[in-house]
Tab-separated table of C-alpha atoms and ligand atoms in Angstrom:
chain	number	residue	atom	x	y	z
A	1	UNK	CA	103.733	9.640	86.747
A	2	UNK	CA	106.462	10.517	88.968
A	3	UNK	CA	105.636	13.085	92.161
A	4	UNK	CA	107.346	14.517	95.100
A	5	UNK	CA	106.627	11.134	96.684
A	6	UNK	CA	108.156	8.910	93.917
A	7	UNK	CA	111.121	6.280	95.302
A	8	UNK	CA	114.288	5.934	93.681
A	9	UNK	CA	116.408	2.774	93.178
A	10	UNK	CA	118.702	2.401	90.382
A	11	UNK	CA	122.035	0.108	88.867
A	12	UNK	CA	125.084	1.368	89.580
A	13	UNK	CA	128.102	0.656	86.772
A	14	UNK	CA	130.735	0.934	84.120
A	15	UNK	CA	129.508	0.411	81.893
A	16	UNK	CA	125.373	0.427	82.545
A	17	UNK	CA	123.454	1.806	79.931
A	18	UNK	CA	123.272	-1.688	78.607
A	19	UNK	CA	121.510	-2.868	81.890
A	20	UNK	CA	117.801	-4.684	81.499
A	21	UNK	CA	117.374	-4.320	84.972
A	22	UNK	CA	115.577	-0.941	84.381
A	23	UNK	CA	112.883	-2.763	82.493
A	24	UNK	CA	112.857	-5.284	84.765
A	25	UNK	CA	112.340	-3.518	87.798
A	26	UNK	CA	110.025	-0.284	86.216
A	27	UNK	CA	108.116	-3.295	84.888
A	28	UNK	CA	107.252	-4.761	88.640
A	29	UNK	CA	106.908	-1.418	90.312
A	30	UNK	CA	104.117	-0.645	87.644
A	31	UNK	CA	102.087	-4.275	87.879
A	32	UNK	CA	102.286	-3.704	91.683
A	33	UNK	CA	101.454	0.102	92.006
A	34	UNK	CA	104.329	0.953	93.676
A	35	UNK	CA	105.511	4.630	93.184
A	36	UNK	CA	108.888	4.178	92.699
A	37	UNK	CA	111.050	4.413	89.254
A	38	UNK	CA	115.037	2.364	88.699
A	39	UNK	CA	117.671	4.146	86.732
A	40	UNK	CA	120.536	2.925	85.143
A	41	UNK	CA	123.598	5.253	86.835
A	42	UNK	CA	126.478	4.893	85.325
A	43	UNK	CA	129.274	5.581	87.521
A	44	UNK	CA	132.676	6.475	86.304
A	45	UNK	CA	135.784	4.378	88.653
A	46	UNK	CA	137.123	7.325	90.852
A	47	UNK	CA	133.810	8.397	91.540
A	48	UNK	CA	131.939	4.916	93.401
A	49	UNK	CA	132.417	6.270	96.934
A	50	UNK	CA	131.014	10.046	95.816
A	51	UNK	CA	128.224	8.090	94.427
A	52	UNK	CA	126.930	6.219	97.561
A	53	UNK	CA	127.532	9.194	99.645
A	54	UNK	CA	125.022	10.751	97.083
A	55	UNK	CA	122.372	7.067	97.619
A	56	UNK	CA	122.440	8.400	102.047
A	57	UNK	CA	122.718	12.185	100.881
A	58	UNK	CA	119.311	11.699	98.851
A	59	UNK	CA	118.153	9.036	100.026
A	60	UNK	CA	117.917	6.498	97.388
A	61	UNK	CA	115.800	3.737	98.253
A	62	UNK	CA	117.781	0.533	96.661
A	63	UNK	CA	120.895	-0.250	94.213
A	64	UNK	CA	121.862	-3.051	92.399
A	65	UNK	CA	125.560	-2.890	91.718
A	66	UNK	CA	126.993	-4.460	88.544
A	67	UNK	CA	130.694	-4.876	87.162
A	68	UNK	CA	132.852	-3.838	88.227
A	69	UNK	CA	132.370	-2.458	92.016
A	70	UNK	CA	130.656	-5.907	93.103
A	71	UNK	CA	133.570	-6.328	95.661
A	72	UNK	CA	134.935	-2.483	96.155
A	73	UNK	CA	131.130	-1.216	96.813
A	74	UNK	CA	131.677	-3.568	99.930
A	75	UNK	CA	134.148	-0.481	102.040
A	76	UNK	CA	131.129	2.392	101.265
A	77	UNK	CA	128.569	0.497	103.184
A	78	UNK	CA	127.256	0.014	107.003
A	79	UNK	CA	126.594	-3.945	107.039
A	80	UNK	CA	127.111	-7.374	105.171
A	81	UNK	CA	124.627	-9.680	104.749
A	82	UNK	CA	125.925	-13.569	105.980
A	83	UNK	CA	126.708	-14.588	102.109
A	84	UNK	CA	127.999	-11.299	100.920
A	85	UNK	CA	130.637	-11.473	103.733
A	86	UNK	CA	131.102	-15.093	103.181
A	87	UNK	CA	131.707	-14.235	99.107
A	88	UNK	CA	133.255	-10.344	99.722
A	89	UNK	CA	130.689	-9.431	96.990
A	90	UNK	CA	127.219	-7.395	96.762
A	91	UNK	CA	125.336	-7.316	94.266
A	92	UNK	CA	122.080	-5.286	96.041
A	93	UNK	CA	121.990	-1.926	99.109
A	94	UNK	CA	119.511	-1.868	100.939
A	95	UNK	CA	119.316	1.989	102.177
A	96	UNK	CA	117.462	1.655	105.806
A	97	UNK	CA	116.843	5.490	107.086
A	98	UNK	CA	120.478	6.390	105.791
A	99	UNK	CA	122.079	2.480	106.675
A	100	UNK	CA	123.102	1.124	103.602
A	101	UNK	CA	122.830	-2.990	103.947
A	102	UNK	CA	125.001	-5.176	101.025
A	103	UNK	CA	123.709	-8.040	100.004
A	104	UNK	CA	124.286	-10.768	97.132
A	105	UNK	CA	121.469	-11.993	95.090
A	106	UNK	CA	123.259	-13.559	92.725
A	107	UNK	CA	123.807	-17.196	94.769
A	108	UNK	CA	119.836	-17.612	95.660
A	109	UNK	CA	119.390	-16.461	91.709
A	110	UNK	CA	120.775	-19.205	90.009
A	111	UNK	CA	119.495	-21.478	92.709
A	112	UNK	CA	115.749	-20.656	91.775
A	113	UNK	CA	116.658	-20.620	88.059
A	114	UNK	CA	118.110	-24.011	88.815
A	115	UNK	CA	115.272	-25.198	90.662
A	116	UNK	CA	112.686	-24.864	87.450
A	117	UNK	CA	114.217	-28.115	85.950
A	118	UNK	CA	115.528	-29.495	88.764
A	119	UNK	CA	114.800	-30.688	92.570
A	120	UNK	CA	118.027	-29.854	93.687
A	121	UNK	CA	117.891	-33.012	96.770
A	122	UNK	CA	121.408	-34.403	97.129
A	123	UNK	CA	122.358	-34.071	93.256
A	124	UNK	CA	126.265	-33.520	92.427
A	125	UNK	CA	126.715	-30.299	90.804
A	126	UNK	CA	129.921	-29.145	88.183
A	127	UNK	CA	130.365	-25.635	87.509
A	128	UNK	CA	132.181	-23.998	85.332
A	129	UNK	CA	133.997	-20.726	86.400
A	130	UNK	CA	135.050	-19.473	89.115
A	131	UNK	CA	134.938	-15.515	88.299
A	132	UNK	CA	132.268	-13.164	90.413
A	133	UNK	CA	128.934	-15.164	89.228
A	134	UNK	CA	131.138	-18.945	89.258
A	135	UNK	CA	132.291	-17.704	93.097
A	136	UNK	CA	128.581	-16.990	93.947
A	137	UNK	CA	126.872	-20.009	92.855
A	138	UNK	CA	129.259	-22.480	94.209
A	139	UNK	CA	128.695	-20.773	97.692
A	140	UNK	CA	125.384	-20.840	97.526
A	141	UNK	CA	124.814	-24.600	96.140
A	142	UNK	CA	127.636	-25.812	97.988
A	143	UNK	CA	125.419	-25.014	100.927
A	144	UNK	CA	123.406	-28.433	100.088
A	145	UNK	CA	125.128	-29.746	97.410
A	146	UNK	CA	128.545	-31.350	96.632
A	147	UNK	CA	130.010	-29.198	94.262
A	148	UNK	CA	132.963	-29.036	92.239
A	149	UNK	CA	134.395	-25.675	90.233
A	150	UNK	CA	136.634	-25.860	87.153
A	151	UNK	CA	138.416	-23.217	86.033
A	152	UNK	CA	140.965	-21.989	83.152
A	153	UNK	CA	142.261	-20.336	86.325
A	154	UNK	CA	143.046	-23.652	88.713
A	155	UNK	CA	144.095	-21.160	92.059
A	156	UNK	CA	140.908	-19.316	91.430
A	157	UNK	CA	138.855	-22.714	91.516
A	158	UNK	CA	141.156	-24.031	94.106
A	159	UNK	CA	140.424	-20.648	96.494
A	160	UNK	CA	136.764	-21.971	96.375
A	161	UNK	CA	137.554	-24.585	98.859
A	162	UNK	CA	136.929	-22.765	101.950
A	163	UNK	CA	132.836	-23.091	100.706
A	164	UNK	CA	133.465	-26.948	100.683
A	165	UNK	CA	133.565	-27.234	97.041
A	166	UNK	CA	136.420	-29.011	94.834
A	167	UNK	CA	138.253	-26.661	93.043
A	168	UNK	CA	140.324	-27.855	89.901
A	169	UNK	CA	141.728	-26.873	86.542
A	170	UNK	CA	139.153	-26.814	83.454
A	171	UNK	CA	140.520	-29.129	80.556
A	172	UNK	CA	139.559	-31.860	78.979
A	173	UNK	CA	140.621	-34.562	80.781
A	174	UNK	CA	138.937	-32.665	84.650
A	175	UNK	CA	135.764	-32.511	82.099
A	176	UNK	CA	135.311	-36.011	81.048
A	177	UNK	CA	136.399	-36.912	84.552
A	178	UNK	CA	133.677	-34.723	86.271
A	179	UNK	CA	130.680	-34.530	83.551
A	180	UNK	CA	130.568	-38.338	84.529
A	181	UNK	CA	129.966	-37.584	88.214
A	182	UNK	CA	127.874	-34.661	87.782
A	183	UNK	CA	123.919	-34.658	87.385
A	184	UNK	CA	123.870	-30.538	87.017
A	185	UNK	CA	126.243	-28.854	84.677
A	186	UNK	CA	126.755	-24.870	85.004
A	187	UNK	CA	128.419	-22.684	82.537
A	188	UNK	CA	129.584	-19.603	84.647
A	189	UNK	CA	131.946	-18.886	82.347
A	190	UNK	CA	132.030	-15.984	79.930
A	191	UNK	CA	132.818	-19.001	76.943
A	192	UNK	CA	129.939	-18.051	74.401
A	193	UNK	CA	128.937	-14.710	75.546
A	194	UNK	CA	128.143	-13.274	71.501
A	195	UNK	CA	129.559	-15.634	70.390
A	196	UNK	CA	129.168	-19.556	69.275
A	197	UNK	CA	131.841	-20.713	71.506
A	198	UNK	CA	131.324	-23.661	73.958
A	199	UNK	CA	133.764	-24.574	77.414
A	200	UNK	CA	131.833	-27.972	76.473
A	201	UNK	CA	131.799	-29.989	73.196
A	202	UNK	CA	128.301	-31.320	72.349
A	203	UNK	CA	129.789	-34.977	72.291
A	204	UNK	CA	130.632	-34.691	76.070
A	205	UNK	CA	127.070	-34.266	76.943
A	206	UNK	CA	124.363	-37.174	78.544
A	207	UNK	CA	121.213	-36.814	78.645
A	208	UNK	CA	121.121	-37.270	82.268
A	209	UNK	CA	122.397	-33.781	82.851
A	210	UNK	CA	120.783	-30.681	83.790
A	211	UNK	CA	122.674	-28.096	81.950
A	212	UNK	CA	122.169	-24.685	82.809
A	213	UNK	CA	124.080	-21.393	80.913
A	214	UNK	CA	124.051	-18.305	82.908
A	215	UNK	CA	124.803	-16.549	79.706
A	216	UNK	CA	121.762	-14.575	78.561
A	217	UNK	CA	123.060	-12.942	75.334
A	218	UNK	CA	122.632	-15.237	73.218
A	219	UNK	CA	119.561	-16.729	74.699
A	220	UNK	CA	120.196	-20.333	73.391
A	221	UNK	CA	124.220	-20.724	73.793
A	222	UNK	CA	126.183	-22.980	71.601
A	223	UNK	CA	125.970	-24.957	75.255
A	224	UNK	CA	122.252	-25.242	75.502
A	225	UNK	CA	121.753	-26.021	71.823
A	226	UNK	CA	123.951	-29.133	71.880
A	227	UNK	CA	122.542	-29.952	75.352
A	228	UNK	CA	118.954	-30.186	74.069
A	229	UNK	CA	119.751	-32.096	71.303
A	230	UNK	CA	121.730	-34.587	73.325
A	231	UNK	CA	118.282	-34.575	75.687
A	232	UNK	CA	119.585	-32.842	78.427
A	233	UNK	CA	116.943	-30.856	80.526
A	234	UNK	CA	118.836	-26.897	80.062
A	235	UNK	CA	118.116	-23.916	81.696
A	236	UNK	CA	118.700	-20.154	79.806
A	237	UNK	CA	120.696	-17.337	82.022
A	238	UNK	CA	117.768	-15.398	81.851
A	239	UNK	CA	116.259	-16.865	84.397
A	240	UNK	CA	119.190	-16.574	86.847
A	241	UNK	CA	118.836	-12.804	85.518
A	242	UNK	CA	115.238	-12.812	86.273
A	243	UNK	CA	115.345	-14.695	89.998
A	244	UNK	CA	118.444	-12.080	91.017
A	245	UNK	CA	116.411	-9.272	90.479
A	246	UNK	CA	113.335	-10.998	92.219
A	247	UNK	CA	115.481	-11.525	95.081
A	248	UNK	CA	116.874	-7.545	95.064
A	249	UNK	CA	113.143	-6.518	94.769
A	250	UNK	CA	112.070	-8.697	97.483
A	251	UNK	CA	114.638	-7.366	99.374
A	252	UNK	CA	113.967	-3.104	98.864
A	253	UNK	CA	110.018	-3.572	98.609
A	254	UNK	CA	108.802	-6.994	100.381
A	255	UNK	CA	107.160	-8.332	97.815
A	256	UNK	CA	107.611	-10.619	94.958
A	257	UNK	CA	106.852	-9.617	91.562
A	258	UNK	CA	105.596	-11.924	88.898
A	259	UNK	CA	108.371	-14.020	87.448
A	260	UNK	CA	107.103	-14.145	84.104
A	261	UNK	CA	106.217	-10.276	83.974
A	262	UNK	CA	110.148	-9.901	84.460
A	263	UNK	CA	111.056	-12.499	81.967
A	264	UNK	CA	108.761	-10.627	79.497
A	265	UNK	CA	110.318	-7.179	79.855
A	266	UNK	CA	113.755	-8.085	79.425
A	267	UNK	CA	112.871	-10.191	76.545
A	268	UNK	CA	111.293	-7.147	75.489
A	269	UNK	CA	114.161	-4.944	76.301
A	270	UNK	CA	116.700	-7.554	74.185
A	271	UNK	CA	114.433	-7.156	71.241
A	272	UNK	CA	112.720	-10.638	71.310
B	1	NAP	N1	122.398	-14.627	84.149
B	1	NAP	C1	122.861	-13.779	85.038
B	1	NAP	O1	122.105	-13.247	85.874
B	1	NAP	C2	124.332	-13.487	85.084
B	1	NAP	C3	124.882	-12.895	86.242
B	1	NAP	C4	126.260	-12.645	86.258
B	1	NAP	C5	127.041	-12.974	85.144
B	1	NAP	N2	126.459	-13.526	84.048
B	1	NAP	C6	127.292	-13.907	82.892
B	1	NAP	O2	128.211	-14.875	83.332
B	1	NAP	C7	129.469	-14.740	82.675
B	1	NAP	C8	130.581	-14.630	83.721
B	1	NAP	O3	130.380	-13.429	84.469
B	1	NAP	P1	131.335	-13.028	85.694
B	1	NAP	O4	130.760	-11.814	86.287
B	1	NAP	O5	131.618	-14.203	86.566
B	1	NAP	O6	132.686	-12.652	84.900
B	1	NAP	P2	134.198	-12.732	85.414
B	1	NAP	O7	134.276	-12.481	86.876
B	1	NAP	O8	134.975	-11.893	84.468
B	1	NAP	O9	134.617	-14.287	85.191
B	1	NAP	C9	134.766	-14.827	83.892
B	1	NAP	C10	134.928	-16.338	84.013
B	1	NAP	O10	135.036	-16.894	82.676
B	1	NAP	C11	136.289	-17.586	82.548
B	1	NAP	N3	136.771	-17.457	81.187
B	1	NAP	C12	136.815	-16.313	80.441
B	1	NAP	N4	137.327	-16.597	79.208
B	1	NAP	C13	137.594	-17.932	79.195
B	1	NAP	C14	138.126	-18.825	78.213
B	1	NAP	N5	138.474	-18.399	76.994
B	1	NAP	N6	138.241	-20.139	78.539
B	1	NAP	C15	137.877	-20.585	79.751
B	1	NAP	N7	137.375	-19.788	80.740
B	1	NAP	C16	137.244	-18.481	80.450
B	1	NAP	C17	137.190	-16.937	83.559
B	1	NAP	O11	138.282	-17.782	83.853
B	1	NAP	P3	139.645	-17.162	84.511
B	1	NAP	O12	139.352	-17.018	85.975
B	1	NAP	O13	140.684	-18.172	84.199
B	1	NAP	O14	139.878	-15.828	83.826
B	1	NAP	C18	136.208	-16.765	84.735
B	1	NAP	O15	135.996	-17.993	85.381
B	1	NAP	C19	129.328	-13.524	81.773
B	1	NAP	O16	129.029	-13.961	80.461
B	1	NAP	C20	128.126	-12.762	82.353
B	1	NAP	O17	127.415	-12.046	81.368
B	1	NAP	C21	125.123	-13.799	84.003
């Protein structure tokens, strides 16, 4: 029950009433009787700076911020964590008595999600994608990692450089070329978001590769289905969903909710 006491976080978006990180988050605060509720604001274009002026002016605890002020949220607020800098892109505020702290969850996210099939060690990673989620991994894994981007894109790929990374243009010939080097695969594309597209034909895939989807919606991509029956260890996006909002909770509250408690609500919340 909410009180004069109750803390507010919330999503900020355009659109956002499609968010599960609502059910996510309420889902946490409740198993770890915290008195605080999320909302799902949804935050028309001329309007983003208005809106964080109102996060100091009322003292909103925590945001996430989703598509498509990732990058422009970065002008409204007081600091930059290392990777958000790095990347130009926040994904989580941190409001600190009225200092509002940008950070990017997204990186550490897919690293965790990653890391449930995976030990990471010196393994050779390809990604595919190089828009605001493709940009994010590679900077995170390319911490550790050798990592190469390809994208429909090439300059966007090729931009990814300064991380370390090879950047390079997504065809066929860069994906026979690279699926042979790589032990990891990584779909950061939006190729079979609703739909039963795949960047990747099935008869590309070894079983030697991890392939993880970051695509949540479906749940089992085109991608992942031909990966598993080629014998590939895959990974679904919800669990990059899942670990980024672990990360933003960790972040506003200190704690770490239960992975699986997440998982469960925003299977709930997609109806499965
Ligand atoms: N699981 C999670 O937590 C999570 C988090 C963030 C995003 N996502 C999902 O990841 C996907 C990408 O999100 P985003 O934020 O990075 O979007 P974005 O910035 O719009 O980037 C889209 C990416 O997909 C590529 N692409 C789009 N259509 C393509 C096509 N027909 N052929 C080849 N490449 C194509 C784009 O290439 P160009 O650069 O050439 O346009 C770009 O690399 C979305 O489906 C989103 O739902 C999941």
């Amino acid at each position: 029950m909410a009180d004069a006491k109750t803390g507010l976080y919330g999503l900020i978006g355009f659109p956002a009433r499609h968010s599960l990180s609502p059910a996510m988050h309420n889902a946490a605060f409740k198993a770890l009787g915290i008195n605080a509720v999320y909302l799902a604001f949804e935050v028309h274009p001329d309007k983003l700076g208005e809106a964080i002026g109102g996060v100091r002016a009322l003292g909103i605890s925590g945001l996430n911020v989703t598509m498509p002020y990732k990058e422009a949220v970065v002008r409204f607020l007081n600091s930059l964590s290392g990777d958000s800098e790095e990347i130009g892109s926040v994904n989580t505020v941190v409001n600190r008595n009225g200092r509002l702290e940008g950070h990017t969850t997204d990186g550490i996210g897919a690293r965790r999600a990653l890391e449930r099939a995976v030990e990471l060690g010196d393994r050779r990673i390809l990604i595919l994608g190089a828009g605001g989620a493709g940009k994010a991994i590679a900077h995170e894994l390319a911490k550790d990692n050798e990592v190469v981007v390809l994208n429909r894109t090439p300059e966007k790929a090729r931009a990814l450089e300064r991380f370390g990374v090879t950047g390079d243009s997504l065809n066929r010939a860069n994906l026979v070329k690279y699926i042979e080097w790589a032990e990891i695969l990584i779909n950061a594309t939006s190729v079979g978001m609703n739909s039963w597209e795949t960047p990747v034909s099935g008869e590309m895939l070894n079983e030697k590769l991890v392939v993880m989807d970051i695509i949540y919606k479906p749940l089992k991509t085109r991608l992942l289905s031909e990966a598993e029956l080629r014998g590939c260890r895959t990974v679904d996006g919800l669990w990059m969903l899942v670990y980024q909002g672990i990360e933003s909770f960790r972040l506003w509250t200190g704690l770490e909710p239960d992975e699986n408690l997440m998982r469960g609500a925003v299977l709930e919340g997609l109806g499965q």
